[in-house]
Amino acid sequence: MGLWMLLLLHLHLGNAHWGEATGVSLSAPSSVSISSINLEHALSFQPGPQTPSDARFMVEVIRSRKQSWKPVPACVALRAGQTCDLTRAFKDPFDHYVARVQAFTATQRSSWTVSDSFQPLSDTVIGPPDVAVSGCGNCLILHLTLPEVLASEHLKDSHTDLIFHVRRTRDGAEFTLHMPYSAETVISYLQTGVEYCVTASVRPHFSKAIPSEPQCAFTSPPPRNSLYMLVVLLGAFCALAFLLVALVIYGSRLTFSVLKTRLPKSLSYVILYRRGSAPPGLSPQSSHDDCSSDRLKRSHSEKSV
């Protein structure tokens, strides 16, 4: 690594000397950096101050085992804001690479801006696995699918471990598990009928990793909420009570209608009188007096004849 650092120092000094010799007039690009996810590498940069809008940018790379810069074919005339795909340029994931960027126009050039040293395997970030969670009584079953990059030629023989972060939704209690990869993994000794959320991340030997989004599931179907059941029962009871009251009122009206239609007038008056709803001036006694008066009239008529 000492020789590699000397090479970088030599490159920086050479760039400065080249700039003085050619009369550089464009500002050099800034913020040159390389990012990588799942061994797919991209270089980004910012134009220097007062860089004209028609300026283009060229990217070159060098590796520790070589002594010459090579242009990246797809990145010899980039515009401001574009990125450079370095995935093919960084062929050996175990080697160390450096990239540099230069601005140019038809008549002017800038000095080169060099990136930090980059090793694909150790500087890449492994994406999250796909996770599906289901309950199994007092446990959770996790179905896992690893990122495709872990099946690549350089990583397929590595032993991949996984980190599981488990959180109980009810009170936030949590714990972490380190387990070897399996397409189906079981997390045991959990509480039944309780919801847990799980995040999973790959633990590669050389790289960093991004955890998955939390996936939540109950260990078993949750018990019915007692308050919910009480509200349901109370609603059913109220509906039944309302139905019974309606039936009683309807039955009472029906009975009164039948009696009023079928019974003699005098008996209806008696019933109405006992209920306190007889028409004014009518009573059982008045009805009886009317009947007696009718009988006396008929008797007097017979005697006159």
C-alpha positions as CSV (number, residue, x, y, z in Angstrom):
1,M,0.0,0.0,0.0
2,G,3.0,2.3,0.5
3,L,3.8,2.2,-3.2
4,W,0.2,2.9,-4.0
5,M,0.2,6.1,-2.0
6,L,3.5,7.2,-3.6
7,L,1.8,6.6,-7.0
8,L,-1.2,8.8,-6.0
9,L,1.2,11.6,-4.8
10,H,3.1,11.4,-8.1
11,L,-0.2,11.7,-10.0
12,H,-1.2,14.8,-8.1
13,L,2.1,16.5,-8.6
14,G,2.0,15.5,-12.3
15,N,-1.4,17.1,-12.7
16,A,-0.2,20.3,-11.1
17,H,2.8,20.4,-13.4
18,W,0.7,19.7,-16.5
19,G,-1.7,22.5,-15.6
20,E,1.1,25.0,-15.3
21,A,2.6,23.9,-18.6
22,T,-0.6,24.0,-20.6
23,G,-2.1,27.2,-19.2
24,V,-5.2,25.7,-17.7
25,S,-8.1,28.2,-17.7
26,L,-11.2,26.2,-16.7
27,S,-12.0,25.5,-13.0
28,A,-11.4,21.9,-12.0
29,P,-14.4,19.7,-11.1
30,S,-15.1,19.2,-7.4
31,S,-16.8,16.6,-5.1
32,V,-15.5,13.7,-7.2
33,S,-16.8,10.5,-5.4
34,I,-17.5,6.9,-6.2
35,S,-20.6,5.1,-4.8
36,S,-21.4,1.5,-5.1
37,I,-24.4,-0.8,-4.4
38,N,-24.3,-4.5,-5.1
39,L,-21.0,-4.1,-7.0
40,E,-22.5,-1.6,-9.4
41,H,-20.2,1.5,-9.2
42,A,-21.0,5.1,-10.2
43,L,-18.8,8.2,-10.2
44,S,-20.4,11.6,-9.6
45,F,-18.9,15.1,-9.6
46,Q,-19.7,18.8,-9.5
47,P,-18.5,21.4,-12.1
48,G,-16.0,23.9,-10.9
49,P,-17.0,27.6,-10.4
50,Q,-17.8,29.5,-13.5
51,T,-17.6,26.5,-15.7
52,P,-19.3,27.3,-19.0
53,S,-22.6,25.5,-19.8
54,D,-21.1,24.0,-23.0
55,A,-18.2,22.3,-21.1
56,R,-17.8,18.5,-21.2
57,F,-16.2,16.2,-18.7
58,M,-13.8,13.3,-19.2
59,V,-13.3,10.4,-16.8
60,E,-10.2,8.2,-16.6
61,V,-9.3,5.4,-14.2
62,I,-6.1,3.7,-13.0
63,R,-5.6,0.5,-11.0
64,S,-2.9,-0.3,-8.5
65,R,-1.4,-3.0,-10.7
66,K,-1.1,-0.7,-13.7
67,Q,0.9,2.5,-14.2
68,S,-1.2,4.3,-16.9
69,W,-4.5,6.1,-17.0
70,K,-7.3,4.7,-19.2
71,P,-10.3,6.7,-20.4
72,V,-13.7,5.2,-19.7
73,P,-15.3,4.8,-23.1
74,A,-18.8,5.8,-22.0
75,C,-17.6,8.8,-20.0
76,V,-15.4,10.9,-22.4
77,A,-17.9,13.7,-23.0
78,L,-20.2,13.9,-20.0
79,R,-22.4,16.9,-19.3
80,A,-22.7,18.6,-15.9
81,G,-25.0,16.5,-13.6
82,Q,-24.4,13.2,-15.4
83,T,-22.7,10.2,-13.6
84,C,-20.2,7.8,-15.0
85,D,-20.8,4.0,-14.7
86,L,-17.6,2.4,-13.6
87,T,-18.9,-1.2,-13.2
88,R,-17.0,-2.5,-16.2
89,A,-14.0,-0.4,-15.6
90,F,-13.5,-1.9,-12.1
91,K,-13.3,-5.5,-13.3
92,D,-11.3,-6.9,-10.4
93,P,-13.2,-6.5,-7.1
94,F,-10.1,-7.2,-5.0
95,D,-7.9,-4.5,-6.7
96,H,-7.7,-0.8,-5.8
97,Y,-8.8,1.9,-8.3
98,V,-8.6,5.7,-8.6
99,A,-10.7,7.8,-11.0
100,R,-10.1,11.4,-12.2
101,V,-12.3,14.0,-13.9
102,Q,-11.4,16.9,-16.2
103,A,-13.5,19.6,-17.7
104,F,-12.9,20.8,-21.3
105,T,-14.2,22.9,-24.1
106,A,-13.1,23.3,-27.7
107,T,-10.3,25.7,-26.6
108,Q,-9.8,25.2,-22.9
109,R,-9.2,22.4,-20.3
110,S,-9.1,22.2,-16.5
111,S,-6.7,20.3,-14.3
112,W,-7.7,16.8,-13.2
113,T,-9.6,16.2,-10.0
114,V,-8.7,12.8,-8.5
115,S,-11.0,10.6,-6.4
116,D,-10.1,8.6,-3.3
117,S,-8.9,5.1,-3.6
118,F,-11.7,2.6,-4.1
119,Q,-11.8,-1.2,-3.7
120,P,-15.0,-2.6,-5.2
121,L,-15.5,-5.5,-2.8
122,S,-14.9,-3.6,0.5
123,D,-16.4,-0.3,-0.6
124,T,-19.6,-1.6,-2.1
125,V,-22.9,-1.8,-0.1
126,I,-24.9,-5.0,-0.3
127,G,-28.6,-4.3,-0.6
128,P,-31.3,-5.7,1.6
129,P,-32.7,-9.2,1.3
130,D,-36.4,-9.8,0.4
131,V,-38.2,-10.9,3.6
132,A,-41.7,-12.4,4.1
133,V,-42.9,-13.1,7.7
134,S,-45.7,-15.4,9.0
135,G,-46.7,-16.7,12.4
136,C,-46.4,-20.2,13.7
137,G,-47.9,-20.2,17.2
138,N,-45.1,-19.0,19.5
139,C,-42.6,-18.3,16.6
140,L,-42.1,-16.5,13.3
141,I,-41.2,-18.1,10.0
142,L,-39.0,-15.9,7.7
143,H,-38.8,-16.6,4.0
144,L,-35.6,-14.9,2.6
145,T,-34.2,-14.1,-0.8
146,L,-30.7,-12.7,-1.0
147,P,-29.6,-10.0,-3.5
148,E,-28.4,-11.6,-6.8
149,V,-25.0,-10.1,-6.4
150,L,-24.2,-12.6,-3.6
151,A,-24.5,-15.4,-6.2
152,S,-21.8,-13.7,-8.4
153,E,-18.6,-15.4,-9.3
154,H,-16.6,-13.5,-6.6
155,L,-19.1,-14.0,-3.7
156,K,-20.9,-17.3,-4.4
157,D,-18.4,-19.3,-2.2
158,S,-18.5,-16.9,0.7
159,H,-20.5,-17.9,3.8
160,T,-23.1,-15.2,4.3
161,D,-24.6,-14.5,7.7
162,L,-27.7,-12.6,8.4
163,I,-28.6,-10.1,11.2
164,F,-32.2,-10.0,12.4
165,H,-33.5,-7.2,14.4
166,V,-36.7,-8.2,16.1
167,R,-39.1,-5.7,17.8
168,R,-42.3,-6.4,19.7
169,T,-44.9,-3.9,18.6
170,R,-46.8,-3.8,21.9
171,D,-44.1,-2.3,24.1
172,G,-41.1,-1.8,21.8
173,A,-39.0,-4.6,23.4
174,E,-36.3,-5.7,20.9
175,F,-33.4,-8.1,20.4
176,T,-30.9,-9.0,17.7
177,L,-30.0,-12.4,16.2
178,H,-27.0,-13.4,14.1
179,M,-27.8,-16.5,12.1
180,P,-26.4,-18.3,9.0
181,Y,-28.4,-17.8,5.8
182,S,-31.2,-20.2,5.1
183,A,-34.1,-19.7,2.7
184,E,-36.5,-20.4,5.6
185,T,-35.5,-19.3,9.1
186,V,-37.6,-19.7,12.3
187,I,-37.4,-17.4,15.2
188,S,-38.7,-19.3,18.3
189,Y,-39.7,-18.7,21.9
190,L,-41.9,-15.7,21.2
191,Q,-45.2,-14.8,22.9
192,T,-48.4,-16.2,21.2
193,G,-50.9,-13.8,19.8
194,V,-48.4,-10.9,19.7
195,E,-47.2,-8.8,16.8
196,Y,-43.5,-8.6,16.0
197,C,-41.6,-6.6,13.3
198,V,-38.4,-8.0,11.8
199,T,-35.7,-6.3,9.8
200,A,-33.0,-8.3,8.1
201,S,-29.6,-7.4,6.6
202,V,-26.8,-9.4,5.1
203,R,-23.6,-9.6,7.0
204,P,-20.9,-10.1,4.2
205,H,-17.3,-10.6,5.2
206,F,-16.0,-7.7,3.2
207,S,-18.8,-5.2,2.6
208,K,-21.4,-3.1,4.3
209,A,-25.1,-3.8,4.0
210,I,-28.5,-2.0,4.0
211,P,-31.2,-3.5,6.2
212,S,-34.6,-4.4,4.8
213,E,-37.8,-2.5,5.6
214,P,-39.6,-3.8,8.8
215,Q,-41.9,-6.7,8.1
216,C,-44.6,-7.4,10.8
217,A,-46.8,-10.4,11.6
218,F,-48.6,-11.9,14.6
219,T,-47.2,-15.1,16.0
220,S,-50.8,-16.4,16.0
221,P,-54.2,-14.9,15.5
222,P,-54.7,-12.1,18.1
223,P,-57.4,-12.6,20.8
224,R,-60.6,-10.6,20.4
225,N,-60.6,-7.3,22.2
226,S,-62.9,-7.5,25.2
227,L,-64.1,-3.9,24.8
228,Y,-65.0,-4.7,21.2
229,M,-67.0,-7.8,22.2
230,L,-68.8,-5.8,24.9
231,V,-69.8,-3.1,22.4
232,V,-71.1,-5.8,20.0
233,L,-73.1,-7.6,22.7
234,L,-74.5,-4.3,24.0
235,G,-75.6,-3.3,20.5
236,A,-77.3,-6.7,19.9
237,F,-79.1,-6.4,23.3
238,C,-80.4,-2.9,22.4
239,A,-81.6,-4.1,19.0
240,L,-83.4,-7.0,20.6
241,A,-85.0,-4.7,23.2
242,F,-86.2,-2.3,20.6
243,L,-87.7,-5.2,18.6
244,L,-89.6,-6.5,21.6
245,V,-91.0,-3.0,22.5
246,A,-92.1,-2.6,18.9
247,L,-93.9,-5.9,18.9
248,V,-95.7,-5.1,22.2
249,I,-96.9,-1.7,20.9
250,Y,-98.0,-3.2,17.6
251,G,-99.8,-6.1,19.4
252,S,-101.7,-3.7,21.7
253,R,-102.9,-1.6,18.8
254,L,-104.0,-4.7,16.9
255,T,-106.0,-6.1,19.9
256,F,-107.8,-2.8,20.4
257,S,-108.7,-2.6,16.7
258,V,-110.2,-6.2,16.8
259,L,-112.2,-5.5,20.0
260,K,-113.5,-2.3,18.6
261,T,-114.7,-4.0,15.5
262,R,-116.1,-7.3,16.9
263,L,-117.6,-6.5,20.4
264,P,-121.0,-4.8,21.0
265,K,-121.1,-1.1,21.4
266,S,-121.9,-1.2,25.1
267,L,-119.1,-3.7,25.9
268,S,-116.7,-1.5,23.9
269,Y,-117.8,1.4,26.1
270,V,-117.1,-0.6,29.2
271,I,-113.6,-1.5,28.0
272,L,-112.9,2.1,27.0
273,Y,-114.2,3.3,30.3
274,R,-112.0,1.0,32.3
275,R,-109.0,2.2,30.2
276,G,-110.1,5.8,31.0
277,S,-110.6,6.6,27.3
278,A,-114.4,6.6,26.9
279,P,-115.9,9.5,25.0
280,P,-117.3,12.4,27.1
281,G,-120.8,11.8,28.3
282,L,-120.6,8.0,27.8
283,S,-120.3,5.5,30.6
284,P,-121.6,2.1,31.5
285,Q,-124.2,3.8,33.8
286,S,-125.4,6.1,31.0
287,S,-125.6,3.2,28.6
288,H,-127.7,1.3,31.2
289,D,-130.1,4.2,31.7
290,D,-130.5,4.5,28.0
291,C,-131.5,0.9,27.8
292,S,-134.0,1.2,30.6
293,S,-135.6,4.3,29.0
294,D,-136.0,2.3,25.8
295,R,-137.7,-0.5,27.6
296,L,-140.2,1.8,29.4
297,K,-141.1,3.5,26.1
298,R,-141.8,0.2,24.4
299,S,-144.0,-0.9,27.5
300,H,-146.0,2.3,27.4
301,S,-146.7,1.9,23.7
302,E,-148.0,-1.7,24.2
303,K,-150.4,-0.6,26.9
304,S,-151.8,2.2,24.8
305,V,-152.6,-0.2,22.0
